[in-house]
GROMACS .gro file of C-alpha atoms in nm:
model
  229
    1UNK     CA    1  11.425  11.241  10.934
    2UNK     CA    2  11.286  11.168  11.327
    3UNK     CA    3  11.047  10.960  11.333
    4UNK     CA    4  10.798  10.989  11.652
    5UNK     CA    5  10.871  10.639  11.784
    6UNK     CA    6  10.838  10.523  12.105
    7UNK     CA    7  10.933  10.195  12.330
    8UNK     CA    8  10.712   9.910  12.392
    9UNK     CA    9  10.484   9.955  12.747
   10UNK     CA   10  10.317   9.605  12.868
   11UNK     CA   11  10.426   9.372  12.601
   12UNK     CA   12  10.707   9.394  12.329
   13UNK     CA   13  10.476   9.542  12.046
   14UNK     CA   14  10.275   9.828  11.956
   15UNK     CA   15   9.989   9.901  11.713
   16UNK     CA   16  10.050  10.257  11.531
   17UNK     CA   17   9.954  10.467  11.204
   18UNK     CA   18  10.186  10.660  10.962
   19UNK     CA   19  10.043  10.971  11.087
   20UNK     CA   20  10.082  10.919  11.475
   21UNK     CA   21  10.468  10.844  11.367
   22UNK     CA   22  10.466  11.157  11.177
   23UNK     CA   23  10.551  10.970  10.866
   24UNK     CA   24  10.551  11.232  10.549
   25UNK     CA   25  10.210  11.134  10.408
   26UNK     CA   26  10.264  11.319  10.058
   27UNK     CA   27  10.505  11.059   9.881
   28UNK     CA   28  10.252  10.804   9.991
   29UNK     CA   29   9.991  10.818   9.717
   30UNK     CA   30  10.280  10.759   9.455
   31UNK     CA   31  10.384  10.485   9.601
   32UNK     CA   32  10.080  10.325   9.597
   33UNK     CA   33  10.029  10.356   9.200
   34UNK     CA   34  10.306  10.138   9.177
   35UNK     CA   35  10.069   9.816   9.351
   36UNK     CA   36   9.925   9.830   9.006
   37UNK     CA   37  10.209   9.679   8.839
   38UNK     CA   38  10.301   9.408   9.090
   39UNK     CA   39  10.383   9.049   8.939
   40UNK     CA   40  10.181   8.723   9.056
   41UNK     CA   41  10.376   8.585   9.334
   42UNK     CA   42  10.478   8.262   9.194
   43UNK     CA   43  10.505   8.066   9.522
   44UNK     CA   44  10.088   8.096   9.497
   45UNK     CA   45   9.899   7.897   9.258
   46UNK     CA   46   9.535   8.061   9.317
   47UNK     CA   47   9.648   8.426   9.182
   48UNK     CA   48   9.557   8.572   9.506
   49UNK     CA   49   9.875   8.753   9.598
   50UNK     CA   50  10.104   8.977   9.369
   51UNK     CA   51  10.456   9.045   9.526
   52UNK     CA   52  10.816   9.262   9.483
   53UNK     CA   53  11.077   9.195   9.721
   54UNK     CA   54  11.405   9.423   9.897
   55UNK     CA   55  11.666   9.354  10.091
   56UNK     CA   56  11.866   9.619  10.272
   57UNK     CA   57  12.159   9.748  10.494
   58UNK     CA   58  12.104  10.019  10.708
   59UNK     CA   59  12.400  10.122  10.948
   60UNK     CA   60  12.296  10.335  11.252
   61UNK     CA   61  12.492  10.699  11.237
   62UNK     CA   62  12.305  10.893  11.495
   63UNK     CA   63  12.031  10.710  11.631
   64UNK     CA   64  11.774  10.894  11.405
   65UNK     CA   65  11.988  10.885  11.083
   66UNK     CA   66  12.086  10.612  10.927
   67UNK     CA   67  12.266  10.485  10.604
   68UNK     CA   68  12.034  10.282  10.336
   69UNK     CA   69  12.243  10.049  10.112
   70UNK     CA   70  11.945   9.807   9.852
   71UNK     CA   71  12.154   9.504   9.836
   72UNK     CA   72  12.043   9.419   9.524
   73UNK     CA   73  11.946   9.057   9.624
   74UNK     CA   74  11.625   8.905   9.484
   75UNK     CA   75  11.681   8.579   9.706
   76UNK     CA   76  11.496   8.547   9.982
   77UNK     CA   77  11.523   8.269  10.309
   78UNK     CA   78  11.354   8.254  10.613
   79UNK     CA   79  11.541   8.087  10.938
   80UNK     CA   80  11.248   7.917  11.008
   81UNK     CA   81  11.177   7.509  10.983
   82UNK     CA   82  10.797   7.476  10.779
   83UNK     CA   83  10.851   7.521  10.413
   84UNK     CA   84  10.919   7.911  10.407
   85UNK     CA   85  11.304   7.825  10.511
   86UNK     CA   86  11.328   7.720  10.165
   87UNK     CA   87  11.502   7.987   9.970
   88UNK     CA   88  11.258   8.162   9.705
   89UNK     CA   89  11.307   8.387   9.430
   90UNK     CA   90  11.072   8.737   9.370
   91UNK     CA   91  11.108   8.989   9.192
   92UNK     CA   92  11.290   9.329   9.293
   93UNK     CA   93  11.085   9.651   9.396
   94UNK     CA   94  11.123   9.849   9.057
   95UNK     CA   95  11.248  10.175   9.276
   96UNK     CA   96  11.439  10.043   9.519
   97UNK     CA   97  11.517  10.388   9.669
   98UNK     CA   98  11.196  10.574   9.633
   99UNK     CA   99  11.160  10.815   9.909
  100UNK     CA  100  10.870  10.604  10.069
  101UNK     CA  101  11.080  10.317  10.064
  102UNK     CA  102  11.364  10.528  10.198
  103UNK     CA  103  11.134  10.666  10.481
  104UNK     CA  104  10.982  10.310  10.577
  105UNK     CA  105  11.320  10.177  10.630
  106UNK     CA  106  11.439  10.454  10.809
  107UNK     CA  107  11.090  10.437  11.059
  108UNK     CA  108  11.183  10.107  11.064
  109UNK     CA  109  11.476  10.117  11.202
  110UNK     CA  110  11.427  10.401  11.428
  111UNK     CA  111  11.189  10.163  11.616
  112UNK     CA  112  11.442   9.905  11.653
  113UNK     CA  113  11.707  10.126  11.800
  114UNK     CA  114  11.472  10.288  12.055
  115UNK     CA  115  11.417   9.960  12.178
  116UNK     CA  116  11.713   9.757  12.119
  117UNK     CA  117  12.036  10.006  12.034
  118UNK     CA  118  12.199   9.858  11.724
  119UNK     CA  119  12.472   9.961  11.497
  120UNK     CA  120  12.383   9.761  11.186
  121UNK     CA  121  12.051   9.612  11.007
  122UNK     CA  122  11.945   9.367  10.719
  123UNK     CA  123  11.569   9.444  10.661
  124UNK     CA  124  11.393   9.229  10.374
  125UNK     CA  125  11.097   9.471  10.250
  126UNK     CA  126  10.807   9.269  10.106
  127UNK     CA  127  10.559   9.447   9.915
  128UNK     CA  128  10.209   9.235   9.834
  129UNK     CA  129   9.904   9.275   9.706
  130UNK     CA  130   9.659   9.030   9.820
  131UNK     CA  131   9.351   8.968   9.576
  132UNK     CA  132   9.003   8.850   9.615
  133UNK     CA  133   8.695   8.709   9.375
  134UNK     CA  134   8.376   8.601   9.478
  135UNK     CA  135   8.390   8.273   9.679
  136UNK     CA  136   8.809   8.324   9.674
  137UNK     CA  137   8.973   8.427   9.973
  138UNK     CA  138   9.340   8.526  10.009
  139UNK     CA  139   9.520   8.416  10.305
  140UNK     CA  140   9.895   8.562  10.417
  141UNK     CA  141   9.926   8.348  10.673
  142UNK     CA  142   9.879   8.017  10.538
  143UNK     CA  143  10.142   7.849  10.778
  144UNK     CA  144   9.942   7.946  11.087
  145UNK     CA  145  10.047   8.120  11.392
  146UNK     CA  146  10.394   8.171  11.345
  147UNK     CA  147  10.742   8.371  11.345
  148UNK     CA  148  10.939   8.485  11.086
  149UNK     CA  149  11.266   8.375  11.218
  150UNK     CA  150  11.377   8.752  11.221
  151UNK     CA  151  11.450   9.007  11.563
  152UNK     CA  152  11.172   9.264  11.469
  153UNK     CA  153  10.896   9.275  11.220
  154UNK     CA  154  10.651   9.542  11.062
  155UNK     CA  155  10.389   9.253  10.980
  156UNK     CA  156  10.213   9.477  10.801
  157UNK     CA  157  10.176   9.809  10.740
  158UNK     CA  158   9.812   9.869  10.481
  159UNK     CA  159   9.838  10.092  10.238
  160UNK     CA  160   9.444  10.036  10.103
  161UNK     CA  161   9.150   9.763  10.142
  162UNK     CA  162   8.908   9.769   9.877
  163UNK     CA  163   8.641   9.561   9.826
  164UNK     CA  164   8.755   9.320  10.087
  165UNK     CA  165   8.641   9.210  10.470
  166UNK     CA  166   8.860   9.026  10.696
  167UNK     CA  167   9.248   9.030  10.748
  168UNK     CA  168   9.266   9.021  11.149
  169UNK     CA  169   9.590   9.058  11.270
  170UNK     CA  170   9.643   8.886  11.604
  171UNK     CA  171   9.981   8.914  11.841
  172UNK     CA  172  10.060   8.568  12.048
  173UNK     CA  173  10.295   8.524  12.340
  174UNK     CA  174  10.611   8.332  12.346
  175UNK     CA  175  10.377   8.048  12.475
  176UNK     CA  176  10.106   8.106  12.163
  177UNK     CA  177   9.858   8.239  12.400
  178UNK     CA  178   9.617   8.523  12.208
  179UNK     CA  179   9.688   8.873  12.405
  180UNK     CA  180   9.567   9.136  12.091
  181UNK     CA  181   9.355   9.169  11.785
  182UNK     CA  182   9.307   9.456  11.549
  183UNK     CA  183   9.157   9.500  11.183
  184UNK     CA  184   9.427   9.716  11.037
  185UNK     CA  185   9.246  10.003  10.813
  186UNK     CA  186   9.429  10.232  10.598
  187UNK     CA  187   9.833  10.366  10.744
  188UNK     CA  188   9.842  10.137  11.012
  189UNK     CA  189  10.087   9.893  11.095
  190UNK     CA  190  10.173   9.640  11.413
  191UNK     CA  191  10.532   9.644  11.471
  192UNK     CA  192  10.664   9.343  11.735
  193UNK     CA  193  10.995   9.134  11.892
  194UNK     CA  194  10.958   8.849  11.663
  195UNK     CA  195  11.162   8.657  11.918
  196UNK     CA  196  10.938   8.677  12.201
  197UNK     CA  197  10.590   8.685  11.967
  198UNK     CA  198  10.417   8.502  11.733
  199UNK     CA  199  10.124   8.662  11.448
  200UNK     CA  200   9.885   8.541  11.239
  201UNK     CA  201   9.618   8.744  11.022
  202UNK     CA  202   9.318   8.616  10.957
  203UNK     CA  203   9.208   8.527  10.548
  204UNK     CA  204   9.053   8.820  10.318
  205UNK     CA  205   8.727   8.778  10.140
  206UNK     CA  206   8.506   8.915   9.854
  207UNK     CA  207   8.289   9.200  10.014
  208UNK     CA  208   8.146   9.377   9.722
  209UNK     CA  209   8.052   9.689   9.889
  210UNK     CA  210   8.288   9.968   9.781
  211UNK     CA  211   8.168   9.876   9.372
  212UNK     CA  212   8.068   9.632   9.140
  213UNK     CA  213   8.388   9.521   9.044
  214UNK     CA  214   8.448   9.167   9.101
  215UNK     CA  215   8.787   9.187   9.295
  216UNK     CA  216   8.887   9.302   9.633
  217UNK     CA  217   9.224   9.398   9.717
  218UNK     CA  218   9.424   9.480  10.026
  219UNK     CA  219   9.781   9.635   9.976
  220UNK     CA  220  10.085   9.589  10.241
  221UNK     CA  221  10.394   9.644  10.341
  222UNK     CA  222  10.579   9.489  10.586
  223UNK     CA  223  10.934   9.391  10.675
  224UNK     CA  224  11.177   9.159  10.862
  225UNK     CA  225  11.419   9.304  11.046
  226UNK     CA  226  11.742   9.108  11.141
  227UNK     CA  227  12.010   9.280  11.361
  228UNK     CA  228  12.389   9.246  11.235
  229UNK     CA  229  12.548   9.394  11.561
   0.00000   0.00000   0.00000
């Protein structure tokens, strides 16, 4: 499938939505059920994120097409030097080839190659599900402003926000100076060189607003993309 992707204009990112990159918005609501069975990650202690994990090869055959291999590997490893270089274990995404996942990966890499031609890809596909409670916050990026030791990143890509305020996502030069902002709402997603930026996204909280239940929730998807050659 062609995705409508595009190359960066002032700085090497952009801030889209599923539908502006004609994504095919029907096997989306499936997916989502499956947020609802998501394990505790076990690298938090609070119960405020739920995680699967994927890590694929994708080799380039066309330049829209491309071959989607799930590795099968439920170890994951950062090349970065805080604590996240330390190599953690999640578990797998229970359909590994589910035709959103399929789709993402394939958007995915379409944005690469339009901006950096490549013949080969490992992408590690994180799926969370952050949680708040009254007076508990959830916060993805603990470590600060950072990289994720990777070529290319989707840093996030929400799939719903209920209950919840907050969750900022912020871009940074190569010199950590601010240059964009944006509250991500439902389908959209900031896609960015993670060689020459940094991100950061600001902590979730308890809103209370969409019902009386007493948890908030906002559910990503984002991935790191590393090029092979």
């Amino acid at each position: 499938m062609s995705f409508n992707v595009s190359r960066f204009m002032y700085y090497p990112f952009m801030k889209t939505n599923l539908k502006e990159l004609k994504f095919p918005m029907s096997i989306k609501d499936k997916f989502k059920q499956s947020y609802d069975n998501l394990p505790y990650d076990p690298y938090i202690h609070n119960q405020t994120r739920q995680r699967r994990y994927g890590n694929y090869r994708l080799i380039n055959l066309d330049h829209q097409k491309f071959s989607i291999y799930h590795t099968g590997n439920n170890k994951f490893k950062q090349n970065v030097s805080d604590s996240r270089g330390e190599e953690r274990t999640f578990d797998l995404i229970e359909d590994p080839y589910h035709l959103f996942i399929h789709n993402f990966l394939t958007m995915a890499a379409q944005l690469t190659n339009i901006n950096h031609p490549i013949q080969e890809l490992s992408i590690d596909i994180h799926q969370v599900r952050q949680i708040v409670y009254p007076g508990i916050n959830s916060h993805n990026s603990a470590e600060g402003i950072h990289q994720d030791g990777v070529n290319y990143i989707i840093s996030a890509c929400v799939l719903n926000r209920f209950n919840v305020s907050g969750g900022y996502s912020s871009v940074y030069d190569n010199d950590k100076k601010h240059i964009y902002s944006a509250l991500l709402q439902e389908d959209e997603l900031i896609f960015q060189d993670d060689t020459m930026l940094y991100h950061y996204v600001t902590p979730i909280t308890y809103l209370g607003r969409d019902s009386f239940d007493p948890i908030g929730y906002r559910d990503l998807i984002g991935c790191d993309i590393t090029i092979i050659n």
